[in-house]
Short mmCIF file of C-alpha atoms in Angstrom, two decimals:
data_model
loop_
_atom_site.label_atom_id
_atom_site.label_comp_id
_atom_site.label_asym_id
_atom_site.label_seq_id
_atom_site.Cartn_x
_atom_site.Cartn_y
_atom_site.Cartn_z
CA MET A 1 23.84 10.61 -1.60
CA MET A 2 20.61 9.17 -2.94
CA LYS A 3 17.13 10.58 -3.07
CA ILE A 4 14.49 7.94 -3.52
CA LEU A 5 10.84 7.46 -2.95
CA PHE A 6 10.34 5.03 -0.14
CA LEU A 7 7.46 3.13 1.28
CA VAL A 8 7.10 1.14 4.48
CA LEU A 9 4.24 -1.23 5.16
CA CYS A 10 4.07 -2.34 8.80
CA LEU A 11 1.75 -5.18 9.76
CA VAL A 12 2.96 -5.59 13.30
CA ASN A 13 1.91 -7.81 16.17
CA ARG A 14 3.65 -8.90 19.34
CA LEU A 15 6.37 -10.81 17.45
CA HIS A 16 6.73 -8.30 14.61
CA LYS A 17 5.40 -10.75 12.05
CA VAL A 18 4.22 -10.07 8.51
CA HIS A 19 1.16 -12.17 7.66
CA GLY A 20 2.24 -14.75 10.24
CA ILE A 21 5.74 -15.25 8.81
CA GLU A 22 8.66 -13.99 10.86
CA LYS A 23 10.62 -11.68 8.57
CA ASP A 24 13.99 -12.82 9.97
CA ASP A 25 13.22 -16.36 8.78
CA LEU A 26 12.74 -15.37 5.13
CA GLU A 27 15.69 -16.42 3.00
CA LEU A 28 17.16 -13.69 0.83
CA GLU A 29 17.49 -15.85 -2.24
CA THR A 30 13.85 -16.84 -2.08
CA GLN A 31 12.85 -13.20 -1.81
CA LEU A 32 14.99 -12.26 -4.79
CA ARG A 33 13.34 -14.92 -6.96
CA VAL A 34 9.94 -13.59 -5.99
CA ILE A 35 10.80 -9.92 -6.52
CA ASN A 36 12.91 -10.11 -9.70
CA LYS A 37 10.55 -11.38 -12.39
CA PRO A 38 11.62 -12.13 -16.00
CA PRO A 39 11.42 -8.75 -17.76
CA VAL A 40 9.83 -7.86 -21.08
CA LYS A 41 12.45 -5.10 -21.29
CA SER A 42 15.25 -3.85 -19.03
CA ILE A 43 16.42 -0.25 -18.70
CA GLN A 44 19.86 0.72 -17.44
CA THR A 45 19.38 4.01 -15.60
CA LYS A 46 21.89 6.84 -15.47
CA PHE A 47 22.21 6.16 -11.74
CA GLY A 48 23.65 2.68 -12.27
CA TYR A 49 20.73 0.46 -11.28
CA ILE A 50 18.38 -1.47 -13.57
CA VAL A 51 14.63 -1.07 -13.97
CA ASP A 52 12.75 -4.04 -15.42
CA CYS A 53 9.48 -3.71 -17.34
CA ILE A 54 7.36 -6.59 -16.03
CA ASP A 55 4.02 -7.91 -17.30
CA ILE A 56 1.51 -6.11 -15.07
CA TYR A 57 -0.22 -9.41 -14.27
CA LYS A 58 3.08 -11.14 -13.37
CA GLN A 59 4.48 -8.52 -10.99
CA PRO A 60 5.62 -9.67 -7.52
CA ALA A 61 2.41 -8.55 -5.81
CA PHE A 62 0.47 -11.45 -7.26
CA ASP A 63 2.73 -14.01 -5.61
CA HIS A 64 1.34 -12.91 -2.28
CA PRO A 65 -0.84 -15.69 -0.81
CA LEU A 66 -3.63 -13.23 -0.03
CA LEU A 67 -3.75 -11.95 -3.63
CA LYS A 68 -4.00 -15.17 -5.63
CA ASP A 69 -7.55 -14.30 -6.71
CA HIS A 70 -7.12 -10.52 -6.67
CA ARG A 71 -8.57 -8.64 -9.62
CA LEU A 72 -6.18 -5.94 -10.87
CA ARG A 73 -7.42 -2.35 -10.51
CA ARG A 74 -6.08 -0.08 -13.24
CA LYS A 75 -7.22 3.07 -11.43
CA PRO A 76 -9.16 4.08 -8.31
CA SER A 77 -12.80 5.11 -8.28
CA PHE A 78 -11.97 8.59 -6.97
CA GLN A 79 -10.39 11.64 -8.57
CA ASN A 80 -7.27 13.19 -7.02
CA SER A 81 -7.21 16.93 -6.45
CA ILE A 82 -3.70 18.42 -6.58
CA GLU A 83 -2.89 21.93 -5.38
CA LYS A 84 -1.30 23.84 -8.28
CA ASN A 85 0.13 26.85 -6.42
CA SER A 86 3.91 27.09 -6.23
CA VAL A 87 6.09 28.77 -3.67
CA LYS A 88 8.48 31.57 -4.50
CA ASN A 89 11.65 30.21 -6.15
CA SER A 90 9.93 26.84 -6.68
CA SER A 91 11.07 24.68 -9.58
CA ALA A 92 9.02 22.13 -11.50
CA THR A 93 8.14 18.78 -9.96
CA PRO A 94 11.14 16.47 -10.44
CA ILE A 95 10.99 13.41 -12.69
CA ILE A 96 10.04 10.54 -10.40
CA GLY A 97 11.01 7.44 -12.32
CA LEU A 98 11.49 7.00 -16.05
CA GLU A 99 11.71 9.74 -18.65
CA LYS A 100 8.62 9.91 -20.89
CA ASP A 101 10.47 8.30 -23.80
CA GLN A 102 11.55 5.41 -21.54
CA TYR A 103 8.12 4.45 -20.20
CA CYS A 104 7.36 0.76 -20.10
CA SER A 105 5.03 -0.39 -22.86
CA THR A 106 1.31 -0.80 -22.31
CA GLY A 107 0.60 -3.87 -20.20
CA THR A 108 3.93 -3.70 -18.36
CA VAL A 109 5.09 -1.78 -15.29
CA PRO A 110 8.55 -0.62 -14.07
CA ILE A 111 10.08 -2.39 -11.09
CA ARG A 112 13.56 -1.60 -9.86
CA ARG A 113 15.72 -4.73 -9.89
CA THR A 114 16.75 -5.85 -6.42
CA THR A 115 20.11 -7.23 -5.29
CA LYS A 116 20.95 -9.20 -2.16
CA ASP A 117 22.60 -6.14 -0.60
CA ASP A 118 19.40 -4.21 -1.23
CA LEU A 119 17.35 -6.74 0.70
CA ILE A 120 19.70 -6.77 3.66
CA ARG A 121 19.50 -2.98 3.87
CA SER A 122 15.74 -3.03 3.46
CA ARG A 123 15.23 -5.55 6.25
CA SER A 124 17.24 -3.40 8.65
CA LEU A 125 15.14 -0.30 8.00
CA PHE A 126 11.88 -2.25 8.16
CA HIS A 127 12.83 -3.60 11.58
CA ASN A 128 13.55 -0.11 12.88
CA GLN A 129 10.39 1.37 11.37
CA THR A 130 8.19 -1.07 13.27
CA LYS A 131 9.36 0.62 16.47
CA LEU A 132 7.43 3.82 16.00
CA GLN A 133 8.98 5.82 18.86
CA GLY A 134 11.52 5.42 21.64
CA PHE A 135 13.84 3.09 19.72
CA PRO A 136 17.55 3.85 20.39
CA GLY A 137 19.02 5.77 17.46
CA ALA A 138 15.60 6.73 15.99
CA HIS A 139 14.37 10.32 16.24
CA ASN A 140 11.10 11.96 15.21
CA ALA A 141 9.91 15.44 14.35
CA GLU A 142 6.35 14.99 13.16
CA VAL A 143 2.87 16.50 13.14
CA TYR A 144 -0.12 14.17 13.46
CA LEU A 145 -3.88 14.34 13.87
CA ARG A 146 -5.40 13.01 17.06
CA SER A 147 -7.43 9.82 16.89
CA PHE A 148 -10.64 11.33 18.28
CA ASP A 149 -11.05 13.42 15.08
CA GLY A 150 -10.94 10.26 12.93
CA PRO A 151 -11.44 7.85 11.40
CA TYR A 152 -9.25 9.00 8.50
CA TYR A 153 -9.19 7.87 4.87
CA LYS A 154 -6.62 10.16 3.26
CA VAL A 155 -3.54 12.24 4.02
CA SER A 156 -1.84 14.60 1.55
CA GLY A 157 0.54 17.52 1.19
CA GLN A 158 3.25 19.10 -0.93
CA ASN A 159 6.70 18.24 0.39
CA SER A 160 10.01 19.99 -0.29
CA ILE A 161 12.91 17.65 -1.13
CA TYR A 162 16.38 18.16 0.37
CA ASN A 163 19.71 16.39 0.57
CA PRO A 164 20.39 16.06 4.31
CA ARG A 165 23.97 15.15 5.19
CA VAL A 166 24.25 11.43 5.96
CA LEU A 167 27.78 10.29 6.80
CA ARG A 168 27.48 6.57 7.58
CA ASN A 169 26.28 3.60 5.56
CA ASP A 170 23.90 2.65 8.36
CA GLN A 171 22.12 6.01 8.69
CA THR A 172 18.93 7.24 7.08
CA ALA A 173 16.99 10.52 7.00
CA ILE A 174 13.31 10.34 6.05
CA SER A 175 10.48 12.67 5.06
CA HIS A 176 7.04 11.06 4.86
CA ILE A 177 3.29 11.08 5.23
CA TRP A 178 1.48 8.15 6.80
CA VAL A 179 -1.77 6.45 7.72
CA LEU A 180 -1.82 4.23 10.79
CA ASN A 181 -4.26 2.19 12.82
CA GLY A 182 -3.40 0.79 16.25
CA PRO A 183 -3.28 -0.39 18.98
CA THR A 184 0.41 -1.04 19.62
CA TYR A 185 0.20 -4.82 19.21
CA GLY A 186 -1.96 -4.72 16.10
CA THR A 187 -0.56 -1.74 14.22
CA ASN A 188 -1.00 -1.45 10.45
CA LYS A 189 0.84 1.45 8.82
CA ILE A 190 1.61 2.80 5.35
CA ALA A 191 4.24 5.54 5.01
CA PHE A 192 5.18 7.28 1.76
CA GLY A 193 7.82 9.89 0.93
CA TRP A 194 11.54 10.33 0.25
CA HIS A 195 14.69 9.40 2.07
CA SER A 196 18.41 10.08 1.92
CA ASP A 197 21.15 7.66 2.84
CA ASN A 198 24.84 7.05 2.25
CA TYR A 199 24.47 3.43 1.18
CA ARG A 200 25.22 3.69 -2.50
CA LYS A 201 23.98 0.22 -3.40
CA THR A 202 20.67 0.55 -1.62
CA GLY A 203 17.62 -0.76 -3.39
CA CYS A 204 15.07 0.92 -1.12
CA TYR A 205 12.24 -0.59 0.87
CA ASN A 206 9.51 -0.54 -1.66
CA MET A 207 8.60 -3.65 -3.61
CA HIS A 208 9.99 -5.53 -0.61
CA CYS A 209 6.73 -4.60 1.09
CA ALA A 210 4.85 -7.65 -0.14
CA GLY A 211 1.62 -7.04 -2.01
CA PHE A 212 2.04 -3.53 -3.45
CA VAL A 213 0.45 -3.43 -6.92
CA GLN A 214 2.30 -1.18 -9.38
CA THR A 215 0.06 0.44 -12.02
CA HIS A 216 1.96 3.43 -13.47
CA ARG A 217 4.19 2.82 -16.52
CA GLY A 218 6.81 5.41 -15.60
CA ASN A 219 6.75 6.36 -11.91
CA TYR A 220 7.89 3.60 -9.58
CA LEU A 221 8.89 3.04 -5.97
CA GLY A 222 12.62 3.34 -5.39
CA ALA A 223 13.24 5.96 -8.10
CA ARG A 224 16.28 8.12 -7.47
CA LEU A 225 15.81 11.88 -7.68
CA ASP A 226 18.68 14.02 -8.99
CA GLN A 227 17.11 17.39 -8.13
CA THR A 228 16.91 18.70 -4.58
CA SER A 229 16.15 22.00 -2.88
CA VAL A 230 18.81 24.53 -1.92
CA TYR A 231 18.57 26.39 1.40
CA GLY A 232 17.47 29.95 0.63
CA GLY A 233 17.31 29.20 -3.09
CA ILE A 234 15.47 26.94 -5.52
CA ILE A 235 12.83 24.69 -3.97
CA VAL A 236 12.12 21.26 -5.44
CA GLU A 237 8.92 19.63 -4.25
CA PHE A 238 6.25 17.12 -5.07
CA ALA A 239 2.69 16.42 -3.95
CA LEU A 240 2.07 13.18 -2.06
CA SER A 241 -1.09 11.42 -0.97
CA ILE A 242 -2.28 8.14 0.49
CA THR A 243 -5.99 7.59 -0.14
CA GLN A 244 -8.39 4.76 0.51
CA ASP A 245 -10.77 3.90 -2.33
CA SER A 246 -14.23 3.86 -0.74
CA ALA A 247 -15.44 1.26 -3.25
CA THR A 248 -12.67 -1.34 -2.87
CA LYS A 249 -11.01 -0.24 0.42
CA ASP A 250 -7.60 -0.38 -1.29
CA TRP A 251 -5.01 2.26 -0.33
CA TRP A 252 -3.59 4.22 -3.31
CA LEU A 253 -0.27 6.09 -3.44
CA ASN A 254 -0.11 9.22 -5.57
CA VAL A 255 2.86 11.45 -6.35
CA GLY A 256 2.75 14.59 -8.45
CA GLY A 257 -0.85 13.91 -9.44
CA GLN A 258 -0.06 10.41 -10.76
CA ASN A 259 -1.26 7.20 -9.13
CA VAL A 260 1.76 4.91 -8.69
CA GLY A 261 -0.21 1.90 -7.44
CA TYR A 262 -2.03 0.54 -4.43
CA PHE A 263 -2.10 -1.80 -1.46
CA PRO A 264 -5.09 -4.13 -1.74
CA ALA A 265 -7.41 -4.16 1.27
CA LYS A 266 -6.87 -7.90 1.76
CA LEU A 267 -3.32 -7.28 2.95
CA PHE A 268 -4.38 -5.58 6.15
CA SER A 269 -5.67 -6.98 9.38
CA ASN A 270 -6.46 -3.59 10.89
CA LEU A 271 -6.61 -0.79 8.30
CA LYS A 272 -10.23 -0.41 7.23
CA SER A 273 -9.59 3.17 8.27
CA ALA A 274 -6.79 5.07 10.02
CA ASN A 275 -6.93 6.41 13.55
CA GLN A 276 -3.84 8.57 12.91
CA VAL A 277 -2.39 10.41 9.93
CA GLY A 278 0.65 12.63 9.85
CA TRP A 279 3.51 14.46 8.18
CA GLY A 280 7.15 14.94 9.13
CA GLY A 281 10.60 13.47 9.42
CA ARG A 282 12.58 10.74 11.06
CA THR A 283 16.25 9.78 11.35
CA LEU A 284 17.91 6.46 12.08
CA THR A 285 21.47 5.93 13.30
CA PRO A 286 23.20 3.23 15.37
CA PRO A 287 22.82 3.87 19.12
CA GLY A 288 25.59 6.05 20.51
CA THR A 289 26.48 7.70 17.18
CA PRO A 290 25.69 11.27 16.03
CA SER A 291 22.35 11.56 14.28
CA PRO A 292 22.23 12.71 10.65
CA GLN A 293 20.48 15.87 9.57
CA MET A 294 16.73 15.87 8.97
CA GLY A 295 15.01 17.77 6.17
CA SER A 296 17.14 20.72 5.09
CA GLY A 297 19.33 20.39 8.19
CA TYR A 298 17.76 23.51 9.72
CA LEU A 299 15.15 23.96 12.44
CA PRO A 300 11.71 25.41 11.56
CA ASP A 301 11.78 29.21 11.44
CA GLY A 302 8.67 30.15 9.47
CA ASN A 303 10.65 30.83 6.28
CA PHE A 304 9.65 28.29 3.64
CA LEU A 305 12.96 28.75 1.80
CA HIS A 306 14.78 27.41 4.87
CA ALA A 307 13.41 24.38 6.75
CA CYS A 308 11.79 21.40 5.04
CA TYR A 309 8.01 21.75 4.76
CA PHE A 310 4.68 20.23 3.92
CA ARG A 311 2.26 22.82 2.54
CA HIS A 312 -1.41 22.68 1.58
CA ILE A 313 -1.83 19.65 3.81
CA SER A 314 -5.19 17.95 4.10
CA PHE A 315 -7.00 14.84 5.28
CA GLN A 316 -10.28 13.06 4.66
CA ASN A 317 -12.72 11.83 7.29
CA ALA A 318 -15.90 9.80 6.79
CA THR A 319 -17.32 12.49 4.47
CA ARG A 320 -14.53 11.64 1.97
CA LYS A 321 -13.93 15.35 1.40
CA ASP A 322 -10.56 17.09 1.76
CA PHE A 323 -10.20 19.22 4.88
CA PRO A 324 -7.21 21.19 6.17
CA PRO A 325 -6.43 20.38 9.81
CA GLN A 326 -7.21 23.07 12.34
CA GLN A 327 -4.54 23.81 14.92
CA PHE A 328 -6.56 22.29 17.75
CA GLN A 329 -6.69 19.00 15.83
CA ALA A 330 -2.92 18.68 15.39
CA ASP A 331 -0.20 17.63 17.78
CA THR A 332 3.56 17.10 17.46
CA ILE A 333 6.05 14.34 18.23
CA VAL A 334 9.52 15.75 18.92
CA ASP A 335 11.78 13.55 21.01
CA LYS A 336 15.02 15.59 20.79
CA PRO A 337 14.16 19.31 20.50
CA ASP A 338 17.82 20.37 20.61
CA CYS A 339 18.42 18.38 17.42
CA PHE A 340 15.08 18.48 15.58
CA ASP A 341 11.75 20.22 15.76
CA ALA A 342 8.33 20.28 14.09
CA LYS A 343 5.97 23.27 13.92
CA TYR A 344 2.40 23.31 12.68
CA TYR A 345 1.36 26.81 11.63
CA GLY A 346 -2.24 26.27 10.62
CA ASP A 347 -3.40 28.49 7.77
CA LEU A 348 -0.73 30.92 6.57
CA GLY A 349 -2.69 31.67 3.40
CA GLY A 350 -1.19 32.51 0.03
CA GLN A 351 1.19 30.01 -1.51
CA VAL A 352 1.56 27.71 1.50
CA GLY A 353 -1.90 27.55 3.09
CA TYR A 354 -2.20 25.06 5.94
CA SER A 355 1.40 24.09 6.46
CA LEU A 356 4.18 22.85 8.72
CA GLN A 357 7.94 22.72 8.92
CA PHE A 358 10.23 20.11 10.44
CA GLY A 359 13.88 19.09 10.61
CA GLY A 360 17.14 20.09 12.19
CA PRO A 361 20.92 19.65 12.31
CA GLY A 362 21.06 16.36 14.24
CA GLY A 363 24.36 15.66 15.97
CA ARG A 364 24.86 14.33 19.50
CA CYS A 365 21.23 13.75 20.38
CA GLY A 366 21.68 11.34 23.27
CA ASN A 367 20.73 8.27 21.27
#
């Protein structure tokens, strides 16, 4: 089973097009040539895949037609605030990418090398992710903030990492945060988190989202994690955030207090702000087959050593200050309550603060 950071960028209209090009018409070989740039150095990871150190100015993002004249941002104009409290039995934040002594040299950034099989897998998940709810085989257990409390410019939280049981090559279990702006036929969305699958050659869905600018020399999208939480025991977690830079309007991804990179504002047709942000989980399985587990595989029970959680969650509105959501501001999406659930607790104080749990055993969910 793999644990990787994942990211999904949805720029969806009536025909599910990305910048006017139908994704199904893109040839895999052309995509591979765009994604896999000549490396300055290549690193064979202990997990079997290769990470290439690419000149930061020659990374795939700058092949995007909307970014030909884009000026690279090395860092955002804002400062990230990361909650330092840990839960009982919590371990250190896992290594998310390269070990310190493996970091790419100054002026280069790590990008996981992509294979043709990776792209095929990525395209399948992207297609399913564009169907936010009600798609056969897709299930949700999520907490979100209602649009009338927006607009929103940031979402964040500390997320526990588990190894949900995934039995088929075509199944996925996801934990993520997201920013989204609608309506249905003009939806722009960024989602960021971790996922588990049983497809051992997967390359993730990360740099395949055209236009993401990598800036960190060690942390990268698609990094496998070899530490996960244990039910009732050690908890492994990391802090995640998606934040818009008020100066440039770019959307930055941060994990464990480190900025990984950003989506330039030019990429979006409808994401000057978000009318929805949220936290939670999702599973994907072929219609008519048992759903995989979500999160830890257990339903929320108020014990943060059991079900998967987001703690110390927050958002930003037009004030650009971090606020915890009040219970009246939050709602849930749970389509199969016998299989999965999501609970927002509000402020529990202490080590978890404003927090939620989600997940469940899956199974025969009436896909």
